[in-house]
Amino acid sequence: MSLHMLLAYSLITWLTAATPGPAVLLALRNGATRGFRAGLFSTLGNQLGLVLLAGASILGLGVILHTSAWLFTLVKWVGAAYLVYLGTRMLLARGGMALDSTDGVDTPSASDAQMLRLGLWVSLTNPKAILFFGALFPQFVQTDQALLPQFATLVSLSICASVSCLLTYVWLASRARHWLQRPRATLWINRVAGSVFIGFGLVLAGWRR
């Protein structure tokens, strides 16, 4: 791959990772409510989701979704419903940023594995990530060259950008944890985060092939 393509891809991935979205909001929320460790594991889950999305893109899932109306509709509505579900729970949360949950995934006592799963599912249903790996990522792959080295290089750059940006957000939120957990602050954070999650879900639901 040429140097200018790698530089262009790197710039796009950094800008994409740094802009607000479900993954960024999850990182901020976990850092503020549960500390750096929880934010770290949700970030790791997010990276696993990025690898899966990139792999699906290389294997041609983008083409399949573009040509199969029912499969596109299924993936679209499942992802949209999950984001709206998360957003609604945030909007309904009372008395702090911690959400009540019967499955234990989104409670303050959630385990590392549960935080990892939450980060994974948010990543797989993130419209920004889906759009990036479904539309932009394949354009940087040169089909006349070996795919595996290109895949490893591009995914590594994406992960480096995502991890550095998300952990920066986690660290900042964990440092401001006491202020962010004040009732008034947590109320507005829940409102903003919940509204953004629902907004992304509605955007995903409105996508056309």
Tab-separated table of C-alpha atoms in Angstrom, residues 57-191:
chain	number	residue	atom	x	y	z
A	57	SER	CA	-16.295	-6.161	5.180
A	58	ILE	CA	-13.342	-8.082	3.721
A	59	LEU	CA	-15.508	-11.182	3.313
A	60	GLY	CA	-18.050	-9.213	1.333
A	61	LEU	CA	-20.828	-8.627	3.857
A	62	GLY	CA	-21.155	-5.080	2.547
A	63	VAL	CA	-21.966	-6.427	-0.902
A	64	ILE	CA	-24.412	-8.978	0.522
A	65	LEU	CA	-26.244	-6.348	2.559
A	66	HIS	CA	-26.390	-4.102	-0.483
A	67	THR	CA	-27.931	-6.778	-2.708
A	68	SER	CA	-30.150	-8.613	-0.212
A	69	ALA	CA	-33.105	-6.493	0.874
A	70	TRP	CA	-34.335	-8.788	3.656
A	71	LEU	CA	-30.871	-9.280	5.183
A	72	PHE	CA	-30.168	-5.563	5.114
A	73	THR	CA	-33.529	-4.863	6.762
A	74	LEU	CA	-32.921	-7.492	9.457
A	75	VAL	CA	-29.460	-6.203	10.368
A	76	LYS	CA	-30.673	-2.620	10.270
A	77	TRP	CA	-33.623	-3.130	12.618
A	78	VAL	CA	-31.766	-5.317	15.102
A	79	GLY	CA	-29.027	-2.707	15.430
A	80	ALA	CA	-31.488	0.193	15.609
A	81	ALA	CA	-33.591	-1.541	18.259
A	82	TYR	CA	-30.562	-2.221	20.456
A	83	LEU	CA	-29.370	1.393	20.332
A	84	VAL	CA	-32.860	2.716	21.089
A	85	TYR	CA	-33.113	0.212	23.959
A	86	LEU	CA	-29.844	1.432	25.504
A	87	GLY	CA	-30.846	5.060	25.032
A	88	THR	CA	-34.248	4.523	26.620
A	89	ARG	CA	-32.693	2.881	29.668
A	90	MET	CA	-30.382	5.855	30.085
A	91	LEU	CA	-33.258	8.322	29.829
A	92	LEU	CA	-35.253	6.380	32.424
A	93	ALA	CA	-32.335	6.015	34.847
A	94	ARG	CA	-32.905	7.818	38.148
A	95	GLY	CA	-30.695	8.770	41.043
A	96	GLY	CA	-27.404	8.584	39.181
A	97	MET	CA	-25.801	7.236	36.072
A	98	ALA	CA	-26.071	3.585	37.047
A	99	LEU	CA	-28.934	1.789	35.333
A	100	ASP	CA	-31.081	-0.862	36.922
A	101	SER	CA	-30.786	-4.139	35.061
A	102	THR	CA	-32.009	-7.652	35.638
A	103	ASP	CA	-29.220	-9.147	33.549
A	104	GLY	CA	-26.455	-7.377	35.483
A	105	VAL	CA	-24.815	-6.005	32.335
A	106	ASP	CA	-25.274	-2.360	33.097
A	107	THR	CA	-25.111	-2.249	36.876
A	108	PRO	CA	-22.270	-0.823	38.954
A	109	SER	CA	-21.247	-4.380	39.974
A	110	ALA	CA	-20.934	-5.577	36.370
A	111	SER	CA	-17.991	-7.895	35.790
A	112	ASP	CA	-15.145	-7.377	33.356
A	113	ALA	CA	-16.712	-9.937	31.002
A	114	GLN	CA	-20.035	-8.105	31.081
A	115	MET	CA	-18.346	-4.803	30.295
A	116	LEU	CA	-16.509	-6.549	27.460
A	117	ARG	CA	-19.801	-7.855	26.029
A	118	LEU	CA	-21.478	-4.481	26.352
A	119	GLY	CA	-18.629	-2.813	24.455
A	120	LEU	CA	-18.820	-5.521	21.787
A	121	TRP	CA	-22.543	-5.131	21.170
A	122	VAL	CA	-22.376	-1.349	21.118
A	123	SER	CA	-19.595	-1.619	18.548
A	124	LEU	CA	-21.502	-4.069	16.338
A	125	THR	CA	-24.602	-1.853	16.357
A	126	ASN	CA	-22.752	1.460	16.039
A	127	PRO	CA	-23.932	3.184	12.806
A	128	LYS	CA	-20.676	5.127	12.590
A	129	ALA	CA	-18.578	1.946	12.695
A	130	ILE	CA	-20.912	0.090	10.323
A	131	LEU	CA	-20.781	2.933	7.833
A	132	PHE	CA	-17.003	3.195	8.102
A	133	PHE	CA	-16.289	-0.507	7.591
A	134	GLY	CA	-19.120	-1.040	5.134
A	135	ALA	CA	-18.424	1.922	2.858
A	136	LEU	CA	-14.987	3.482	3.486
A	137	PHE	CA	-12.831	0.567	4.607
A	138	PRO	CA	-13.168	-1.495	1.372
A	139	GLN	CA	-12.062	1.491	-0.724
A	140	PHE	CA	-8.573	1.301	0.818
A	141	VAL	CA	-8.180	-2.403	0.040
A	142	GLN	CA	-6.356	-3.164	-3.196
A	143	THR	CA	-7.873	-6.341	-4.587
A	144	ASP	CA	-4.889	-7.074	-6.832
A	145	GLN	CA	-2.631	-7.523	-3.800
A	146	ALA	CA	-2.589	-9.961	-0.882
A	147	LEU	CA	-5.564	-9.238	1.376
A	148	LEU	CA	-4.242	-10.503	4.711
A	149	PRO	CA	-1.333	-8.000	5.069
A	150	GLN	CA	-3.644	-5.150	4.051
A	151	PHE	CA	-6.310	-6.319	6.482
A	152	ALA	CA	-3.783	-6.550	9.337
A	153	THR	CA	-2.346	-3.109	8.582
A	154	LEU	CA	-5.656	-1.269	8.230
A	155	VAL	CA	-7.296	-2.932	11.220
A	156	SER	CA	-4.223	-2.256	13.371
A	157	LEU	CA	-4.386	1.428	12.478
A	158	SER	CA	-8.109	1.502	13.288
A	159	ILE	CA	-7.593	-0.189	16.644
A	160	CYS	CA	-4.713	2.122	17.592
A	161	ALA	CA	-6.839	5.175	16.818
A	162	SER	CA	-9.911	3.825	18.596
A	163	VAL	CA	-8.107	2.614	21.720
A	164	SER	CA	-6.143	5.826	22.191
A	165	CYS	CA	-9.206	8.037	21.737
A	166	LEU	CA	-11.583	5.953	23.860
A	167	LEU	CA	-9.120	5.466	26.715
A	168	THR	CA	-8.459	9.206	26.709
A	169	TYR	CA	-12.190	9.763	27.171
A	170	VAL	CA	-12.287	7.069	29.888
A	171	TRP	CA	-9.366	8.661	31.734
A	172	LEU	CA	-10.870	12.142	31.563
A	173	ALA	CA	-14.231	10.852	32.799
A	174	SER	CA	-12.629	8.846	35.623
A	175	ARG	CA	-10.671	11.921	36.752
A	176	ALA	CA	-13.867	13.950	36.864
A	177	ARG	CA	-15.807	11.057	38.377
A	178	HIS	CA	-16.902	12.786	41.584
A	179	TRP	CA	-18.247	15.794	39.722
A	180	LEU	CA	-19.929	13.687	37.032
A	181	GLN	CA	-21.714	11.572	39.647
A	182	ARG	CA	-23.494	14.531	41.198
A	183	PRO	CA	-27.263	14.060	40.778
A	184	ARG	CA	-27.732	17.098	38.546
A	185	ALA	CA	-24.697	16.276	36.393
A	186	THR	CA	-25.652	12.616	36.048
A	187	LEU	CA	-29.205	13.560	35.100
A	188	TRP	CA	-28.000	15.667	32.187
A	189	ILE	CA	-25.382	13.127	31.146
A	190	ASN	CA	-28.069	10.435	31.063
A	191	ARG	CA	-30.321	12.708	29.031
